[in-house]
PDB file of C-alpha atoms in Angstrom:
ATOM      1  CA  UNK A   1     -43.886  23.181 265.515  1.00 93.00           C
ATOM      2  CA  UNK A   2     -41.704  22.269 262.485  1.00 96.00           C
ATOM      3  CA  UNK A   3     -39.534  25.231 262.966  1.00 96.00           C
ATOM      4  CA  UNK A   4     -39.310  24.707 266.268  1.00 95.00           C
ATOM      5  CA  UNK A   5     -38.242  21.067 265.716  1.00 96.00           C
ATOM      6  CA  UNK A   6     -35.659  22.743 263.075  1.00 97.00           C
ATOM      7  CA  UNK A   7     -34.339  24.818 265.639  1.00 95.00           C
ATOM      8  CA  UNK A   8     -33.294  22.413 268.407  1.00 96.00           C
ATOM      9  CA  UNK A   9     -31.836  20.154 265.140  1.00 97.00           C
ATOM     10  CA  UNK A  10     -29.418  23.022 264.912  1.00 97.00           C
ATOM     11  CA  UNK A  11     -29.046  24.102 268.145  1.00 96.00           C
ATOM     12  CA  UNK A  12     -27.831  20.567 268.627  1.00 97.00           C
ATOM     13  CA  UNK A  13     -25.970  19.976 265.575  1.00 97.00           C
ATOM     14  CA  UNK A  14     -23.993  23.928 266.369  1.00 97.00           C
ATOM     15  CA  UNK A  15     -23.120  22.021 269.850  1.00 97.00           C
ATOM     16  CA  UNK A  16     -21.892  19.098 268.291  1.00 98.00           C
ATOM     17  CA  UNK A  17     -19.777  21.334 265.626  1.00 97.00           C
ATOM     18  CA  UNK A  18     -18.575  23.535 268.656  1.00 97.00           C
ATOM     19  CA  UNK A  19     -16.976  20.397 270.718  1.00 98.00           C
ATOM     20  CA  UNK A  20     -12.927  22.078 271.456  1.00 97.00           C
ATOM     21  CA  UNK A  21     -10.628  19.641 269.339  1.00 97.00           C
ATOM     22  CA  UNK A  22      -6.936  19.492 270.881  1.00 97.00           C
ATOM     23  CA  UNK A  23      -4.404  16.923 272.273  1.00 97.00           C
ATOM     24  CA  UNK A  24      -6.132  16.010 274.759  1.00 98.00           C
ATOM     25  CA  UNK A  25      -8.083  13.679 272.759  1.00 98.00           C
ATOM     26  CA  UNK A  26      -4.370  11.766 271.733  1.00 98.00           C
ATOM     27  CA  UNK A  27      -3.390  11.363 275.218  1.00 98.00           C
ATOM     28  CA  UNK A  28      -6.246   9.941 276.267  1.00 98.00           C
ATOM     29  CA  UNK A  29      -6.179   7.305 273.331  1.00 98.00           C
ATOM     30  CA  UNK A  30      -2.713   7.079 274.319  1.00 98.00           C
ATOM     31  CA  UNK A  31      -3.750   6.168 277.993  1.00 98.00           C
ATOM     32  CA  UNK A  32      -6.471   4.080 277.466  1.00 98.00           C
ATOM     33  CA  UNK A  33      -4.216   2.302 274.939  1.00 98.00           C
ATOM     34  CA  UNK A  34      -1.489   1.556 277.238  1.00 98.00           C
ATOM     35  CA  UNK A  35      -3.367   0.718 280.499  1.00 98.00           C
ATOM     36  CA  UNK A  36      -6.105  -1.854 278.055  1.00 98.00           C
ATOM     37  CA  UNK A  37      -4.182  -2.952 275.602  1.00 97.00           C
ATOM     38  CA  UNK A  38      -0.868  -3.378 276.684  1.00 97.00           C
ATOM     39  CA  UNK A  39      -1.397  -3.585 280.954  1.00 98.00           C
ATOM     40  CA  UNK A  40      -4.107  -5.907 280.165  1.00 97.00           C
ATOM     41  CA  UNK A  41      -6.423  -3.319 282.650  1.00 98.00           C
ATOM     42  CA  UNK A  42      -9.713  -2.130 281.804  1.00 98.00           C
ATOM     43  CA  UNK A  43     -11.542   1.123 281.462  1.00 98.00           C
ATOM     44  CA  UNK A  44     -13.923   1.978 283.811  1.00 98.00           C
ATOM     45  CA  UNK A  45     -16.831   4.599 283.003  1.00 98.00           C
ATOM     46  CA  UNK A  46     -18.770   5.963 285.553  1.00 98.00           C
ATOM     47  CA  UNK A  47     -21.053   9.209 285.527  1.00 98.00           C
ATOM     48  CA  UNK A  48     -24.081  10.239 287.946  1.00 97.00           C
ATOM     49  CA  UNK A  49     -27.830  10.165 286.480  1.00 96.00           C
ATOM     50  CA  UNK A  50     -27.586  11.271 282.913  1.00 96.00           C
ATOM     51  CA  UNK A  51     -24.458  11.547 282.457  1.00 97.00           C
ATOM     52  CA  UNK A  52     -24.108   7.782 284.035  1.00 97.00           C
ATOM     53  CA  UNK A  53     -26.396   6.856 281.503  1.00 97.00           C
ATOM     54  CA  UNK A  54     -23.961   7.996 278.554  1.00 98.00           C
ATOM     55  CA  UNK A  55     -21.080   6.541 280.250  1.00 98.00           C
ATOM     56  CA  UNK A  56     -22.873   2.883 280.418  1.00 98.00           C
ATOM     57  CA  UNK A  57     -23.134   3.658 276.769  1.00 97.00           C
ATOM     58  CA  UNK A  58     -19.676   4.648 276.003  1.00 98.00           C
ATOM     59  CA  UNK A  59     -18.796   1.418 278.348  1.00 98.00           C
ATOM     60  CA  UNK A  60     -20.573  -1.306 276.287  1.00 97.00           C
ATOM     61  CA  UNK A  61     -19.779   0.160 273.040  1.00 97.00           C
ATOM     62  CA  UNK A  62     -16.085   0.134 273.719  1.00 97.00           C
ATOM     63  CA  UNK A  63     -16.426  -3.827 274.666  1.00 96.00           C
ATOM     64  CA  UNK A  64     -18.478  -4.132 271.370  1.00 93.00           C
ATOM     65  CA  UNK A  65     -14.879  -2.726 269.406  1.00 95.00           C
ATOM     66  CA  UNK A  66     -12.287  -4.000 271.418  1.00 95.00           C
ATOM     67  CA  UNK A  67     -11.239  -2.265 274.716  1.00 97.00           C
ATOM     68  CA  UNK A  68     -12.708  -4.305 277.607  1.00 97.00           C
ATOM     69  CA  UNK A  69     -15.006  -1.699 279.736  1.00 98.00           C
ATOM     70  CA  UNK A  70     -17.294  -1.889 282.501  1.00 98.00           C
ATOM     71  CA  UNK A  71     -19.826   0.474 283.602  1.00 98.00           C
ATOM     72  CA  UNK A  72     -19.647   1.736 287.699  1.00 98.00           C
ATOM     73  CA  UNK A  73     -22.376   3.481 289.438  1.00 98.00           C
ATOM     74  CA  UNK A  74     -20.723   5.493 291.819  1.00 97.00           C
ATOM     75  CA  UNK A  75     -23.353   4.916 294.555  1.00 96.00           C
ATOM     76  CA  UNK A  76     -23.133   1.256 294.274  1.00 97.00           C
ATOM     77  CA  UNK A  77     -19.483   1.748 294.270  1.00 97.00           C
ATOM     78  CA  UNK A  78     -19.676   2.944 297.775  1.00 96.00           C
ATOM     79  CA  UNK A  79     -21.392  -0.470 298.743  1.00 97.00           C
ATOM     80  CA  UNK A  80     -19.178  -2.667 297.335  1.00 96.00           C
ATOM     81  CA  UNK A  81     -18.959  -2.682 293.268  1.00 98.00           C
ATOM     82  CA  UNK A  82     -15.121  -0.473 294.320  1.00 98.00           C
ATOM     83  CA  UNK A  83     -13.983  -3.705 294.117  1.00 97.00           C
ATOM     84  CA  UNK A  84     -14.254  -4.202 290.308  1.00 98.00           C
ATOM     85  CA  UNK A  85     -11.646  -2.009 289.968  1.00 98.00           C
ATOM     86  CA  UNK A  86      -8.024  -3.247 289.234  1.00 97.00           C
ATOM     87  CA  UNK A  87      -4.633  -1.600 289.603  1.00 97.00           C
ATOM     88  CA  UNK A  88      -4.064  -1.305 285.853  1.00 98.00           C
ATOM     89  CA  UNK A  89      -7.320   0.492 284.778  1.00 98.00           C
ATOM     90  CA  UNK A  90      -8.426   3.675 283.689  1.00 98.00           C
ATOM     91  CA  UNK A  91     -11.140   5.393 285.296  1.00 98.00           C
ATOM     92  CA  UNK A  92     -13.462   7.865 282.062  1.00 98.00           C
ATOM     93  CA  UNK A  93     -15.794  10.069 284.330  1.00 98.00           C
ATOM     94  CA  UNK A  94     -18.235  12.203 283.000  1.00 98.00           C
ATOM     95  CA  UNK A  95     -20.449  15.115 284.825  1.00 98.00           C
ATOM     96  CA  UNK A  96     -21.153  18.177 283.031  1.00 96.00           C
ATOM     97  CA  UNK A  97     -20.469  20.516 285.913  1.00 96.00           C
ATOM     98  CA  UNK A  98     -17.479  18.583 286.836  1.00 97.00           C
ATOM     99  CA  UNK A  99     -18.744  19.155 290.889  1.00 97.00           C
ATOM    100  CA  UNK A 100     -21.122  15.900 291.385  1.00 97.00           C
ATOM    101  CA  UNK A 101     -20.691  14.715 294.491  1.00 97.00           C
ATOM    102  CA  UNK A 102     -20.732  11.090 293.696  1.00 97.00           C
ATOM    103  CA  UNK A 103     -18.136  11.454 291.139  1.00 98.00           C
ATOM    104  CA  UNK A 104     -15.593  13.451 293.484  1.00 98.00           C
ATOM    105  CA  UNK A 105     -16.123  10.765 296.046  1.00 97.00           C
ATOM    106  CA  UNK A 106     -15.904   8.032 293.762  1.00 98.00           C
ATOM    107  CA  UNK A 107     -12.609   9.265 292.785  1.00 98.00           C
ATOM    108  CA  UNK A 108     -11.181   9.611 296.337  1.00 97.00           C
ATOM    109  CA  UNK A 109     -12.250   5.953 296.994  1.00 97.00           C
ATOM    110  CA  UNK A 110     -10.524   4.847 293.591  1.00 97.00           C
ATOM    111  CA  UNK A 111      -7.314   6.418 294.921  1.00 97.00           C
ATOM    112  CA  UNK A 112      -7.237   4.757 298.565  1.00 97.00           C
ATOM    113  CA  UNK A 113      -7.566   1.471 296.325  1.00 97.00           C
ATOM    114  CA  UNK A 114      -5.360   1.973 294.134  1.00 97.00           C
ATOM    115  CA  UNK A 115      -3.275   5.071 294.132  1.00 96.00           C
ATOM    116  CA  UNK A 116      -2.536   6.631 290.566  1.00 96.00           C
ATOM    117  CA  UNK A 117      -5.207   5.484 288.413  1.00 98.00           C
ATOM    118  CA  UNK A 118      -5.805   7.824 286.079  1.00 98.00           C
ATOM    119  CA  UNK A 119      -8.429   9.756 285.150  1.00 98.00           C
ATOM    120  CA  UNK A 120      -9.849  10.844 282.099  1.00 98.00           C
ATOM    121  CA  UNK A 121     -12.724  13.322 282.591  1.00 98.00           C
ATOM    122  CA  UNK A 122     -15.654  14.662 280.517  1.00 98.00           C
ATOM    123  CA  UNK A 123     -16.923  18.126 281.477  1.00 98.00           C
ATOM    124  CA  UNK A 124     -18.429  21.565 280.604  1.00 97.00           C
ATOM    125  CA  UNK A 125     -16.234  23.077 283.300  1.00 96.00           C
ATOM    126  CA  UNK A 126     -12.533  22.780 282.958  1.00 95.00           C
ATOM    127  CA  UNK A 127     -12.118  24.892 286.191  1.00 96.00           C
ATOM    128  CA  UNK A 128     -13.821  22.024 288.466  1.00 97.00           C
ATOM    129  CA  UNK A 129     -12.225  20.018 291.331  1.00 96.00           C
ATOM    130  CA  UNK A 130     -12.528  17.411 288.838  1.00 97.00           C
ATOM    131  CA  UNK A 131     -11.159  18.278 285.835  1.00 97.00           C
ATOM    132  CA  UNK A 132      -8.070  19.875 288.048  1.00 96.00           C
ATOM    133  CA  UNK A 133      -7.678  16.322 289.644  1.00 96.00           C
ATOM    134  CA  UNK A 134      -7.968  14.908 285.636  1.00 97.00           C
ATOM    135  CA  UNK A 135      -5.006  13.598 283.644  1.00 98.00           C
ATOM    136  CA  UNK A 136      -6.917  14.589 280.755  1.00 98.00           C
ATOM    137  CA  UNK A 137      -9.537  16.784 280.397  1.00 98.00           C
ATOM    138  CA  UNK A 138     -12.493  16.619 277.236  1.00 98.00           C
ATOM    139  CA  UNK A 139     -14.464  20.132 277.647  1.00 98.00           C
ATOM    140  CA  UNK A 140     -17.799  19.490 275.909  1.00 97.00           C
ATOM    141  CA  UNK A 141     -17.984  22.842 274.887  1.00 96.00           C
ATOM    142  CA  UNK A 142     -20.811  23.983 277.579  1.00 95.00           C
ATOM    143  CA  UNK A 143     -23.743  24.298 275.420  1.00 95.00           C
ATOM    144  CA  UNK A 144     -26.814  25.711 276.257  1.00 94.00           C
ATOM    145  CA  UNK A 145     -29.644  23.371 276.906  1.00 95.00           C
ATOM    146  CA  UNK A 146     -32.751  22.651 274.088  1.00 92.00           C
ATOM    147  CA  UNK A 147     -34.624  21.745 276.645  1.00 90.00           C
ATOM    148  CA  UNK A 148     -37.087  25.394 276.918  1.00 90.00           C
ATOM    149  CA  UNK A 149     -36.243  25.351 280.995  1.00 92.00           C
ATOM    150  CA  UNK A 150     -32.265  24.974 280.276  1.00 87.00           C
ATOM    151  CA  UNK A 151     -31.798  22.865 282.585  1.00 86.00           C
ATOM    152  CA  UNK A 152     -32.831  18.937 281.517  1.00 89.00           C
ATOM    153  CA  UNK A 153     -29.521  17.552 280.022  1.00 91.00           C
ATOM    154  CA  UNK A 154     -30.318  17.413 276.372  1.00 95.00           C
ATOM    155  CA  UNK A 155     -27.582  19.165 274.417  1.00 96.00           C
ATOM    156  CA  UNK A 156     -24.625  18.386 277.256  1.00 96.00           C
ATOM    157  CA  UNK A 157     -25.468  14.838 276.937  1.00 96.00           C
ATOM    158  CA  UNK A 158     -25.673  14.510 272.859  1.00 97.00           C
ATOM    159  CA  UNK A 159     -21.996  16.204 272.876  1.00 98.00           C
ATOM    160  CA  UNK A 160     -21.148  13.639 275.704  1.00 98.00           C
ATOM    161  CA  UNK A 161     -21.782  10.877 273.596  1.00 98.00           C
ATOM    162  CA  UNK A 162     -20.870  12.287 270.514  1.00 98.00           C
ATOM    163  CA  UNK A 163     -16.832  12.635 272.617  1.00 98.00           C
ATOM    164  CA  UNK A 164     -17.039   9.096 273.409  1.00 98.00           C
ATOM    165  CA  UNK A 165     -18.144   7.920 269.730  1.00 98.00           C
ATOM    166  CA  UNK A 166     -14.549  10.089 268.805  1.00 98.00           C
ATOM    167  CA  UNK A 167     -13.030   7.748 271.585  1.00 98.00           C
ATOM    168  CA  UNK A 168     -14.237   4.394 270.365  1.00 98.00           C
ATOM    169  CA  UNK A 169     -13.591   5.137 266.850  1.00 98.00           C
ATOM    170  CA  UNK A 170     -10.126   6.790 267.351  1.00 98.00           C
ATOM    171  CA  UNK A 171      -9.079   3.438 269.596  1.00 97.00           C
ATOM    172  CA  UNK A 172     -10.451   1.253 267.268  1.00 96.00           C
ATOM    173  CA  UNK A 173      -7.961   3.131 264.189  1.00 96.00           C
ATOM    174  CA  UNK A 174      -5.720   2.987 267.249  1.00 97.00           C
ATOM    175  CA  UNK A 175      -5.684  -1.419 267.539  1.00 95.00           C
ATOM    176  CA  UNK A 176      -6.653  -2.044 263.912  1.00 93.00           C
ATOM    177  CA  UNK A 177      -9.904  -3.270 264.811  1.00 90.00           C
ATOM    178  CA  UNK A 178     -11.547  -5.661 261.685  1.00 86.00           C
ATOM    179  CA  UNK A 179     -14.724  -7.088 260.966  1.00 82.00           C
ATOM    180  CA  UNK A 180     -13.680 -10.509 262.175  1.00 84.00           C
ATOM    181  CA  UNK A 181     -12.675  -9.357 265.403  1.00 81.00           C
ATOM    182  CA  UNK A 182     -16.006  -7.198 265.866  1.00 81.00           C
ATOM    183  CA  UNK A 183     -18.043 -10.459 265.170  1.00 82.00           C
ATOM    184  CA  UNK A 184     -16.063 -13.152 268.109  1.00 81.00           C
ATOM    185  CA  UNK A 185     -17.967 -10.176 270.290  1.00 78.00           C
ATOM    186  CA  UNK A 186     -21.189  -9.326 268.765  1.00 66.00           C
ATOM    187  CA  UNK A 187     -22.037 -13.198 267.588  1.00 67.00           C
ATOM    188  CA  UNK A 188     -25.957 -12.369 267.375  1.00 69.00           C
ATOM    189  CA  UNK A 189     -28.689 -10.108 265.622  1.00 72.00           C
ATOM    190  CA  UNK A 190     -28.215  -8.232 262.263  1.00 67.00           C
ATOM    191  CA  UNK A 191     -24.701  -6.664 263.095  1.00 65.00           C
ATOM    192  CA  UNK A 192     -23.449  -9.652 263.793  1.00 66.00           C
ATOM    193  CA  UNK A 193     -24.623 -11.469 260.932  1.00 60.00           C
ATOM    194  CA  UNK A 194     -22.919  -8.125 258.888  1.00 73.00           C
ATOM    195  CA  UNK A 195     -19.907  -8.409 260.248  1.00 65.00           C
ATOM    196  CA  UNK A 196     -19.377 -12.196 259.759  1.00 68.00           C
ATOM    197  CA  UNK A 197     -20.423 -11.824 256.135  1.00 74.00           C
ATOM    198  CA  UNK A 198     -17.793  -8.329 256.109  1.00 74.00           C
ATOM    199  CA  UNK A 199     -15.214 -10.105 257.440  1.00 67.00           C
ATOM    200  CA  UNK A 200     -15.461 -13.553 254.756  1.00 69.00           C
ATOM    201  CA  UNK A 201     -15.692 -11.128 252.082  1.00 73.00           C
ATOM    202  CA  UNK A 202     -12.677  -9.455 252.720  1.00 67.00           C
ATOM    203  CA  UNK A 203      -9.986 -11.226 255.275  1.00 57.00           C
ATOM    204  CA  UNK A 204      -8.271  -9.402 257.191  1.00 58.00           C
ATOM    205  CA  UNK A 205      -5.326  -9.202 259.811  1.00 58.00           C
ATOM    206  CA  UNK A 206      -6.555  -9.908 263.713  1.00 54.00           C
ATOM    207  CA  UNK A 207      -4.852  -6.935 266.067  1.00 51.00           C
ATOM    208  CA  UNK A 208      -2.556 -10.238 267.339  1.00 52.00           C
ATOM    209  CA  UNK A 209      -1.492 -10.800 263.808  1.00 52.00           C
ATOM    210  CA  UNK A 210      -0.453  -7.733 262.984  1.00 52.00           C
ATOM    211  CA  UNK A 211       2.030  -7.889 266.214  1.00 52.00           C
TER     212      UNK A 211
END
């Protein structure tokens, strides 16, 4: 069993290692950055089962560092929840085979609301509907599953979430995110005792002040 346990480490840690690294990770910093931070929109994350799961994930933590973010199920989306969306956001979808219904739809009820929001897609396949209707495409690589079936999303969804961890911490860079700031929005538990005590030992510049 230990070997075994070895082998999915690296079968996982070869997938994470084997993520494609290219522009497209600038312009989408570059969108998210414009339509959040200077629009005053919001990104929007939405992703069916699993891979909604990672985008709730990739949602909250970019609130927790700066870039306001909501998580949208796109079945409640269909009853309603369409309407938190705004003309100035950016829609981050994520399905590994880049055909889930609920994602395609979600995006053709996204454009009769607002036409032109853009799209920022996570995907194994970059030959999908979805990544052709993307402004940006992340390809995750398409590992092969751990799981001994191949098909429970194990591998696809550590590489999603490693992508968005390169997101949060490339916009964060990006705004000149602090310790200070970090605390206003995560006032309780340990990290937010941490960053309080970061941010009185060494002062720093808001993202305001350094406008």
């Amino acid at each position: 069993m230990l070997e075994d346990i070895k082998q999915v480490l690296r079968q996982e840690a070869e997938a994470i290692q084997n993520i494609p690294v290219n522009e497209a990770y600038e312009k989408a910093i570059n969108i998210i950055e414009e339509r959040v931070h200077q629009l005053k929109g919001k990104l929007v994350a939405s992703g069916m089962g699993k891979a909604g799961q990672i985008a709730l994930n990739i949602a909250t933590t970019f609130s927790s560092t700066g870039t306001p973010s909501v998580f949208l199920h796109p079945s409640d989306a269909q009853h309603g929840d369409l309407g938190v969306v705004q003309p100035n956001d950016v829609l981050l979808l994520i399905s590994n085979s880049g055909k889930t219904r609920e994602i395609l739809e979600l995006v053709q009820l996204a454009e009769n609301l607002y036409e032109g929001l853009p799209l920022i897609v996570i995907t194994s396949n970059s030959e999908s509907e979805l990544a052709q209707m993307a402004d940006v495409c992340l390809e995750t690589g398409n590992p092969k599953e751990v799981c001994i079936l191949g098909l429970t999303p194990s591998t696809s969804t550590t590489v999603m979430t490693v992508i968005g961890d390169v997101l949060v911490v490339m916009m964060m860079k990006r705004i000149g995110f602090n310790n200070e700031e970090y605390a206003k929005r995560h006032h309780g538990g340990y990290l937010g005792h941490k960053s309080r005590m970061q941010a009185k030992a060494s002062p720093q510049p808001s993202p305001k002040e350094r406008e």
